[in-house]
Amino acid sequence: MTLIRPYGDTTGDGMVQLSFTLPLPHDRVAEGAALQLARRMGMEPAMLAHARPVGPAHTFCVVYGSVTHLVDTESVTVVARDHPLLAPAEVNAEIKRLLRRRLVVVGACIGTDAHTVGIDAILNIKGCAGEKGLEYYREIKVVNLGAQVAVDQLVDRARAEEADAVLVSQVVTQRDAHLINTRALAAAFEAAYPPGRRPALVVGGPRFDEAMAAELGVDRIFARGTTPGDVASYLVHRIATARGDIRASA
Amino acid sequence: MITLDQELARRARELAAHVGRPVVQLARSHTTTSVERALLRLAGLSGADADGVPWANHLVGQVVDQVGLEHGVALPVWDALCRHEAGDLHELAAKSAIGSVRFRLPDADAVAPVRRAAREAVTRGIARIDARRRERERMVAGIGDAPRKPWIYLIVATGDIHEDIPQAQAAARAGADVIAVIRSTGQSLLDYVPEGATREGFAGTYATQENFRLMRAALDETSRELGRYVRLTNYASGLCMPEIAVLAGLERLDMMLNDSMYGILFRDINPLRTFVDQRFSRQVHARAGIIINTGEDNYLTTSDAVAEAHTVTTSQLLNEYFAKEAGLADWQLGLGHAFEIDPAIPDSFRLELAHALLARTLFPDAPLKWMPPTRHMTGDVFHGYLLDGFFNLAGVLTGQSILLVGMMTEAVVTPWLSDRDLALRNVRYVLDATGSLGEDFRPVPGGFIASRAHRVLEEAVHLLERIDGNAAGLLGAIGDGTFGQMRRPPSGGRGGDGVAPRSELHYNPAEELLEPSRPAAHGHEEER
């Protein structure tokens, strides 16, 4: 068991900083309210380092303090990668061995989302974080439909292309748009394909929780910091397990 | 502040005009459903049926079904009115929606009175836009203008117009000179303009005539309170660009995002549709005294800001050509560019200064729009705040005209009240501390900054030469992925079915009245 606290400048000091705005004019009441909030959040003692009015009815506060909470790292659950991270050449070799043809990936931003930054970072040859995108992989055929694609359109194109995987990125999260759209995506593919035959559904975006894949009806969710290599490695793993071939998923 | 090779600059403009001219010819020889709907809105048709389908869509849809799009809607619509099928446009639209109007082209001897009737109706609409422009000029003179340049430009985006209003007013009180109400992300691909005050949007608020009116009225009130005219911005882009431009003119919006290629590249809208809609909407903006903002910053969100810097310059030159051709003056050209170079690159700030100075020097009289970093805002809000400070400094040093305020929470959340406050404090600090530093900033001739600016201009000229050499011209180059690394073939994209080549009979009185270079009275003779 490993118990930890935040670190300011001394092990175990538990120091955190917190900023927020209260809907109160800046006065002694607002400052007291800020401290009370901090204490209720487990900061004890809490120090109001800064407070200033934002317009006549709001106060911006910065609080420093020591939190009383402890975290047991053994109780932390994460979605661990259950497959090896492969280099592009290994990905190409595995696809060739498993499929004896190119892997077809259809990508899009669905619904009202016009932010193609995420899907482009994964698919465009340009890539991200120093890694080339999936277009760079010789054994992957990429069809990038771009922004604001209707789910039906995406299903049709996936069928026409005989897609092995469908990649969707969602940046806009206002009113849970990303969750609503992902559920609609899963439902549409389930309806359009015979049971168990639909392409792998992979969804990504900065505000997703990777543990929600099953709940949203997709195979995998990728959150902030995902690189093309992560996605390519996962796709290889997915085909291998789907075919009962465990070599790539070892 | 830097000296550009004048011969190279002249060559760049010449090439832009050469590349742009065939596209203008295409725009002049085609029409679109959205241009025709804009014409009806100018003639006074507003509102929607109980399901929210605008009457303009009903009427254009019916005329297209019965007569086709190629002649324009003016002749069939005013022919029907002259035949007393309905008392006015609203009634005609309502009747046509239930299929009880027969549209046709007027007989040859009836064309003249039909044209006259259409022209009169549209003239009244343009007079309303003229009145709004004069009203703006009176208010700026009477109330006072923004105290200094750059104008501070802030975005509001709640999705709910009734939330946007107090936020916009608070932003203005906190120092914003320009308020942009960002649109719901889905709107550019809607082939109709929603109606009424709206409270539901995704990452933005729908552009509607009523939302425009409500926000402008609120900012008029705040302008009087503050003693400076606060400008309002929205987006004339997407499938309804011409209609939105008309609504902006009618409701006295002051600036409009209006890029010649943005819809093609980033929204996958049909290229021809975009260029036709662009020209009409720019004619409206020219008349309405609206400053357009172009979208070059977007290229740098998908392409490398150093390697692709010249695509920004190229696009600015094309935007300038298309804008002037449509009648816009230099003071209305808010050409865009952005601070998007990877901060990890050595000398990234000097490169930013070089690019910003190039734009400033190449377009000395344009109110340049300077856009903050987004691509290298990682969620590390502390680093982001520093980066925004450098962005503000570059803006001051290089004399930018419209400064879009960067948020340290870019890529994390839509801006909070406190984010906006902190961002404005960042801007104010830089402006107050360094406001006139530009006077002392003289990059060494032939030094790093001056050479870099020269090189980008050279690369822009090479790119324009390549486009000029493309057998399919600018449309071909767009199809090849020249801009923003996006390949958009001329036949692809949305809204292509709403474009038609004009017939011999085509008549659009709005275009005739808005045509800048020719006396309007003779316009229709030359239309053929």
JSON list of C-alpha atoms in Angstrom, two decimals, chain B residues 163-274:
[
{"chain": "B", "resi": 163, "resn": "GLU", "atom": "CA", "xyz": [-26.83, 34.40, -21.37]},
{"chain": "B", "resi": 164, "resn": "ASP", "atom": "CA", "xyz": [-24.66, 35.90, -24.11]},
{"chain": "B", "resi": 165, "resn": "ILE", "atom": "CA", "xyz": [-26.08, 39.38, -23.59]},
{"chain": "B", "resi": 166, "resn": "PRO", "atom": "CA", "xyz": [-24.98, 39.96, -19.98]},
{"chain": "B", "resi": 167, "resn": "GLN", "atom": "CA", "xyz": [-21.64, 38.29, -20.73]},
{"chain": "B", "resi": 168, "resn": "ALA", "atom": "CA", "xyz": [-21.10, 40.53, -23.75]},
{"chain": "B", "resi": 169, "resn": "GLN", "atom": "CA", "xyz": [-22.03, 43.61, -21.74]},
{"chain": "B", "resi": 170, "resn": "ALA", "atom": "CA", "xyz": [-19.67, 42.57, -18.94]},
{"chain": "B", "resi": 171, "resn": "ALA", "atom": "CA", "xyz": [-16.87, 41.98, -21.47]},
{"chain": "B", "resi": 172, "resn": "ALA", "atom": "CA", "xyz": [-17.45, 45.43, -22.97]},
{"chain": "B", "resi": 173, "resn": "ARG", "atom": "CA", "xyz": [-17.34, 47.04, -19.52]},
{"chain": "B", "resi": 174, "resn": "ALA", "atom": "CA", "xyz": [-14.12, 45.15, -18.84]},
{"chain": "B", "resi": 175, "resn": "GLY", "atom": "CA", "xyz": [-12.52, 46.68, -21.94]},
{"chain": "B", "resi": 176, "resn": "ALA", "atom": "CA", "xyz": [-13.62, 44.79, -25.05]},
{"chain": "B", "resi": 177, "resn": "ASP", "atom": "CA", "xyz": [-14.04, 46.97, -28.14]},
{"chain": "B", "resi": 178, "resn": "VAL", "atom": "CA", "xyz": [-15.46, 44.20, -30.30]},
{"chain": "B", "resi": 179, "resn": "ILE", "atom": "CA", "xyz": [-17.76, 41.37, -29.24]},
{"chain": "B", "resi": 180, "resn": "ALA", "atom": "CA", "xyz": [-18.04, 38.27, -31.39]},
{"chain": "B", "resi": 181, "resn": "VAL", "atom": "CA", "xyz": [-20.93, 35.92, -30.73]},
{"chain": "B", "resi": 182, "resn": "ILE", "atom": "CA", "xyz": [-19.54, 32.63, -31.91]},
{"chain": "B", "resi": 183, "resn": "ARG", "atom": "CA", "xyz": [-22.02, 30.43, -33.73]},
{"chain": "B", "resi": 184, "resn": "SER", "atom": "CA", "xyz": [-23.23, 26.99, -32.88]},
{"chain": "B", "resi": 185, "resn": "THR", "atom": "CA", "xyz": [-20.78, 24.60, -34.53]},
{"chain": "B", "resi": 186, "resn": "GLY", "atom": "CA", "xyz": [-23.49, 23.02, -36.65]},
{"chain": "B", "resi": 187, "resn": "GLN", "atom": "CA", "xyz": [-24.71, 26.20, -38.24]},
{"chain": "B", "resi": 188, "resn": "SER", "atom": "CA", "xyz": [-22.39, 26.50, -41.21]},
{"chain": "B", "resi": 189, "resn": "LEU", "atom": "CA", "xyz": [-23.85, 23.34, -42.69]},
{"chain": "B", "resi": 190, "resn": "LEU", "atom": "CA", "xyz": [-27.48, 24.30, -42.19]},
{"chain": "B", "resi": 191, "resn": "ASP", "atom": "CA", "xyz": [-29.01, 25.30, -45.50]},
{"chain": "B", "resi": 192, "resn": "TYR", "atom": "CA", "xyz": [-31.38, 27.74, -43.81]},
{"chain": "B", "resi": 193, "resn": "VAL", "atom": "CA", "xyz": [-31.10, 30.53, -41.27]},
{"chain": "B", "resi": 194, "resn": "PRO", "atom": "CA", "xyz": [-32.87, 29.66, -38.01]},
{"chain": "B", "resi": 195, "resn": "GLU", "atom": "CA", "xyz": [-35.52, 32.06, -36.76]},
{"chain": "B", "resi": 196, "resn": "GLY", "atom": "CA", "xyz": [-36.07, 33.93, -33.55]},
{"chain": "B", "resi": 197, "resn": "ALA", "atom": "CA", "xyz": [-34.23, 34.23, -30.25]},
{"chain": "B", "resi": 198, "resn": "THR", "atom": "CA", "xyz": [-32.44, 30.95, -29.54]},
{"chain": "B", "resi": 199, "resn": "ARG", "atom": "CA", "xyz": [-31.32, 29.38, -26.27]},
{"chain": "B", "resi": 200, "resn": "GLU", "atom": "CA", "xyz": [-29.91, 26.06, -27.49]},
{"chain": "B", "resi": 201, "resn": "GLY", "atom": "CA", "xyz": [-26.61, 25.84, -29.32]},
{"chain": "B", "resi": 202, "resn": "PHE", "atom": "CA", "xyz": [-23.46, 23.72, -29.29]},
{"chain": "B", "resi": 203, "resn": "ALA", "atom": "CA", "xyz": [-20.34, 25.69, -28.36]},
{"chain": "B", "resi": 204, "resn": "GLY", "atom": "CA", "xyz": [-22.01, 28.81, -29.65]},
{"chain": "B", "resi": 205, "resn": "THR", "atom": "CA", "xyz": [-25.25, 30.61, -30.36]},
{"chain": "B", "resi": 206, "resn": "TYR", "atom": "CA", "xyz": [-27.19, 30.41, -33.61]},
{"chain": "B", "resi": 207, "resn": "ALA", "atom": "CA", "xyz": [-26.93, 33.41, -35.89]},
{"chain": "B", "resi": 208, "resn": "THR", "atom": "CA", "xyz": [-30.51, 34.60, -36.36]},
{"chain": "B", "resi": 209, "resn": "GLN", "atom": "CA", "xyz": [-31.91, 37.99, -37.24]},
{"chain": "B", "resi": 210, "resn": "GLU", "atom": "CA", "xyz": [-33.57, 38.25, -33.84]},
{"chain": "B", "resi": 211, "resn": "ASN", "atom": "CA", "xyz": [-30.38, 37.27, -31.99]},
{"chain": "B", "resi": 212, "resn": "PHE", "atom": "CA", "xyz": [-28.52, 39.91, -34.02]},
{"chain": "B", "resi": 213, "resn": "ARG", "atom": "CA", "xyz": [-31.12, 42.52, -33.10]},
{"chain": "B", "resi": 214, "resn": "LEU", "atom": "CA", "xyz": [-31.16, 41.65, -29.40]},
{"chain": "B", "resi": 215, "resn": "MET", "atom": "CA", "xyz": [-27.39, 41.72, -29.06]},
{"chain": "B", "resi": 216, "resn": "ARG", "atom": "CA", "xyz": [-26.94, 44.93, -31.05]},
{"chain": "B", "resi": 217, "resn": "ALA", "atom": "CA", "xyz": [-29.60, 46.67, -28.93]},
{"chain": "B", "resi": 218, "resn": "ALA", "atom": "CA", "xyz": [-27.90, 45.53, -25.71]},
{"chain": "B", "resi": 219, "resn": "LEU", "atom": "CA", "xyz": [-24.50, 46.70, -26.92]},
{"chain": "B", "resi": 220, "resn": "ASP", "atom": "CA", "xyz": [-25.97, 50.05, -28.03]},
{"chain": "B", "resi": 221, "resn": "GLU", "atom": "CA", "xyz": [-27.10, 50.51, -24.45]},
{"chain": "B", "resi": 222, "resn": "THR", "atom": "CA", "xyz": [-23.65, 49.54, -23.14]},
{"chain": "B", "resi": 223, "resn": "SER", "atom": "CA", "xyz": [-21.94, 51.76, -25.73]},
{"chain": "B", "resi": 224, "resn": "ARG", "atom": "CA", "xyz": [-23.85, 54.79, -24.42]},
{"chain": "B", "resi": 225, "resn": "GLU", "atom": "CA", "xyz": [-23.03, 53.83, -20.85]},
{"chain": "B", "resi": 226, "resn": "LEU", "atom": "CA", "xyz": [-19.30, 53.52, -21.65]},
{"chain": "B", "resi": 227, "resn": "GLY", "atom": "CA", "xyz": [-19.02, 56.45, -24.04]},
{"chain": "B", "resi": 228, "resn": "ARG", "atom": "CA", "xyz": [-17.50, 54.31, -26.80]},
{"chain": "B", "resi": 229, "resn": "TYR", "atom": "CA", "xyz": [-19.19, 52.41, -29.61]},
{"chain": "B", "resi": 230, "resn": "VAL", "atom": "CA", "xyz": [-18.81, 48.67, -28.99]},
{"chain": "B", "resi": 231, "resn": "ARG", "atom": "CA", "xyz": [-18.71, 46.71, -32.23]},
{"chain": "B", "resi": 232, "resn": "LEU", "atom": "CA", "xyz": [-20.54, 43.44, -32.84]},
{"chain": "B", "resi": 233, "resn": "THR", "atom": "CA", "xyz": [-19.25, 40.56, -34.95]},
{"chain": "B", "resi": 234, "resn": "ASN", "atom": "CA", "xyz": [-20.77, 37.42, -36.35]},
{"chain": "B", "resi": 235, "resn": "TYR", "atom": "CA", "xyz": [-20.04, 34.89, -39.06]},
{"chain": "B", "resi": 236, "resn": "ALA", "atom": "CA", "xyz": [-21.09, 35.16, -42.70]},
{"chain": "B", "resi": 237, "resn": "SER", "atom": "CA", "xyz": [-19.86, 31.74, -43.66]},
{"chain": "B", "resi": 238, "resn": "GLY", "atom": "CA", "xyz": [-21.29, 28.35, -44.46]},
{"chain": "B", "resi": 239, "resn": "LEU", "atom": "CA", "xyz": [-24.19, 27.51, -46.71]},
{"chain": "B", "resi": 240, "resn": "CYS", "atom": "CA", "xyz": [-26.20, 30.64, -45.81]},
{"chain": "B", "resi": 241, "resn": "MET", "atom": "CA", "xyz": [-23.40, 33.17, -46.11]},
{"chain": "B", "resi": 242, "resn": "PRO", "atom": "CA", "xyz": [-25.27, 35.63, -48.40]},
{"chain": "B", "resi": 243, "resn": "GLU", "atom": "CA", "xyz": [-28.39, 35.64, -46.22]},
{"chain": "B", "resi": 244, "resn": "ILE", "atom": "CA", "xyz": [-26.40, 36.14, -43.04]},
{"chain": "B", "resi": 245, "resn": "ALA", "atom": "CA", "xyz": [-24.62, 39.04, -44.71]},
{"chain": "B", "resi": 246, "resn": "VAL", "atom": "CA", "xyz": [-27.98, 40.64, -45.49]},
{"chain": "B", "resi": 247, "resn": "LEU", "atom": "CA", "xyz": [-29.22, 40.12, -41.94]},
{"chain": "B", "resi": 248, "resn": "ALA", "atom": "CA", "xyz": [-26.00, 41.63, -40.60]},
{"chain": "B", "resi": 249, "resn": "GLY", "atom": "CA", "xyz": [-26.51, 44.70, -42.78]},
{"chain": "B", "resi": 250, "resn": "LEU", "atom": "CA", "xyz": [-30.13, 45.03, -41.71]},
{"chain": "B", "resi": 251, "resn": "GLU", "atom": "CA", "xyz": [-29.31, 44.70, -38.00]},
{"chain": "B", "resi": 252, "resn": "ARG", "atom": "CA", "xyz": [-26.19, 46.91, -38.04]},
{"chain": "B", "resi": 253, "resn": "LEU", "atom": "CA", "xyz": [-23.57, 44.34, -37.22]},
{"chain": "B", "resi": 254, "resn": "ASP", "atom": "CA", "xyz": [-20.15, 45.91, -37.58]},
{"chain": "B", "resi": 255, "resn": "MET", "atom": "CA", "xyz": [-17.74, 43.14, -38.52]},
{"chain": "B", "resi": 256, "resn": "MET", "atom": "CA", "xyz": [-18.32, 39.76, -40.14]},
{"chain": "B", "resi": 257, "resn": "LEU", "atom": "CA", "xyz": [-16.07, 36.74, -40.54]},
{"chain": "B", "resi": 258, "resn": "ASN", "atom": "CA", "xyz": [-16.12, 36.26, -44.30]},
{"chain": "B", "resi": 259, "resn": "ASP", "atom": "CA", "xyz": [-13.31, 34.30, -45.89]},
{"chain": "B", "resi": 260, "resn": "SER", "atom": "CA", "xyz": [-13.14, 33.46, -49.57]},
{"chain": "B", "resi": 261, "resn": "MET", "atom": "CA", "xyz": [-12.01, 29.86, -49.10]},
{"chain": "B", "resi": 262, "resn": "TYR", "atom": "CA", "xyz": [-12.66, 28.90, -45.47]},
{"chain": "B", "resi": 263, "resn": "GLY", "atom": "CA", "xyz": [-15.96, 27.11, -46.17]},
{"chain": "B", "resi": 264, "resn": "ILE", "atom": "CA", "xyz": [-14.37, 25.06, -48.92]},
{"chain": "B", "resi": 265, "resn": "LEU", "atom": "CA", "xyz": [-11.35, 24.00, -46.91]},
{"chain": "B", "resi": 266, "resn": "PHE", "atom": "CA", "xyz": [-12.69, 23.61, -43.40]},
{"chain": "B", "resi": 267, "resn": "ARG", "atom": "CA", "xyz": [-16.37, 22.88, -43.89]},
{"chain": "B", "resi": 268, "resn": "ASP", "atom": "CA", "xyz": [-16.17, 20.92, -47.13]},
{"chain": "B", "resi": 269, "resn": "ILE", "atom": "CA", "xyz": [-18.65, 23.19, -48.87]},
{"chain": "B", "resi": 270, "resn": "ASN", "atom": "CA", "xyz": [-18.70, 22.99, -52.64]},
{"chain": "B", "resi": 271, "resn": "PRO", "atom": "CA", "xyz": [-16.05, 25.37, -54.06]},
{"chain": "B", "resi": 272, "resn": "LEU", "atom": "CA", "xyz": [-18.27, 26.93, -56.72]},
{"chain": "B", "resi": 273, "resn": "ARG", "atom": "CA", "xyz": [-21.08, 27.46, -54.23]},
{"chain": "B", "resi": 274, "resn": "THR", "atom": "CA", "xyz": [-18.65, 29.18, -51.90]}
]
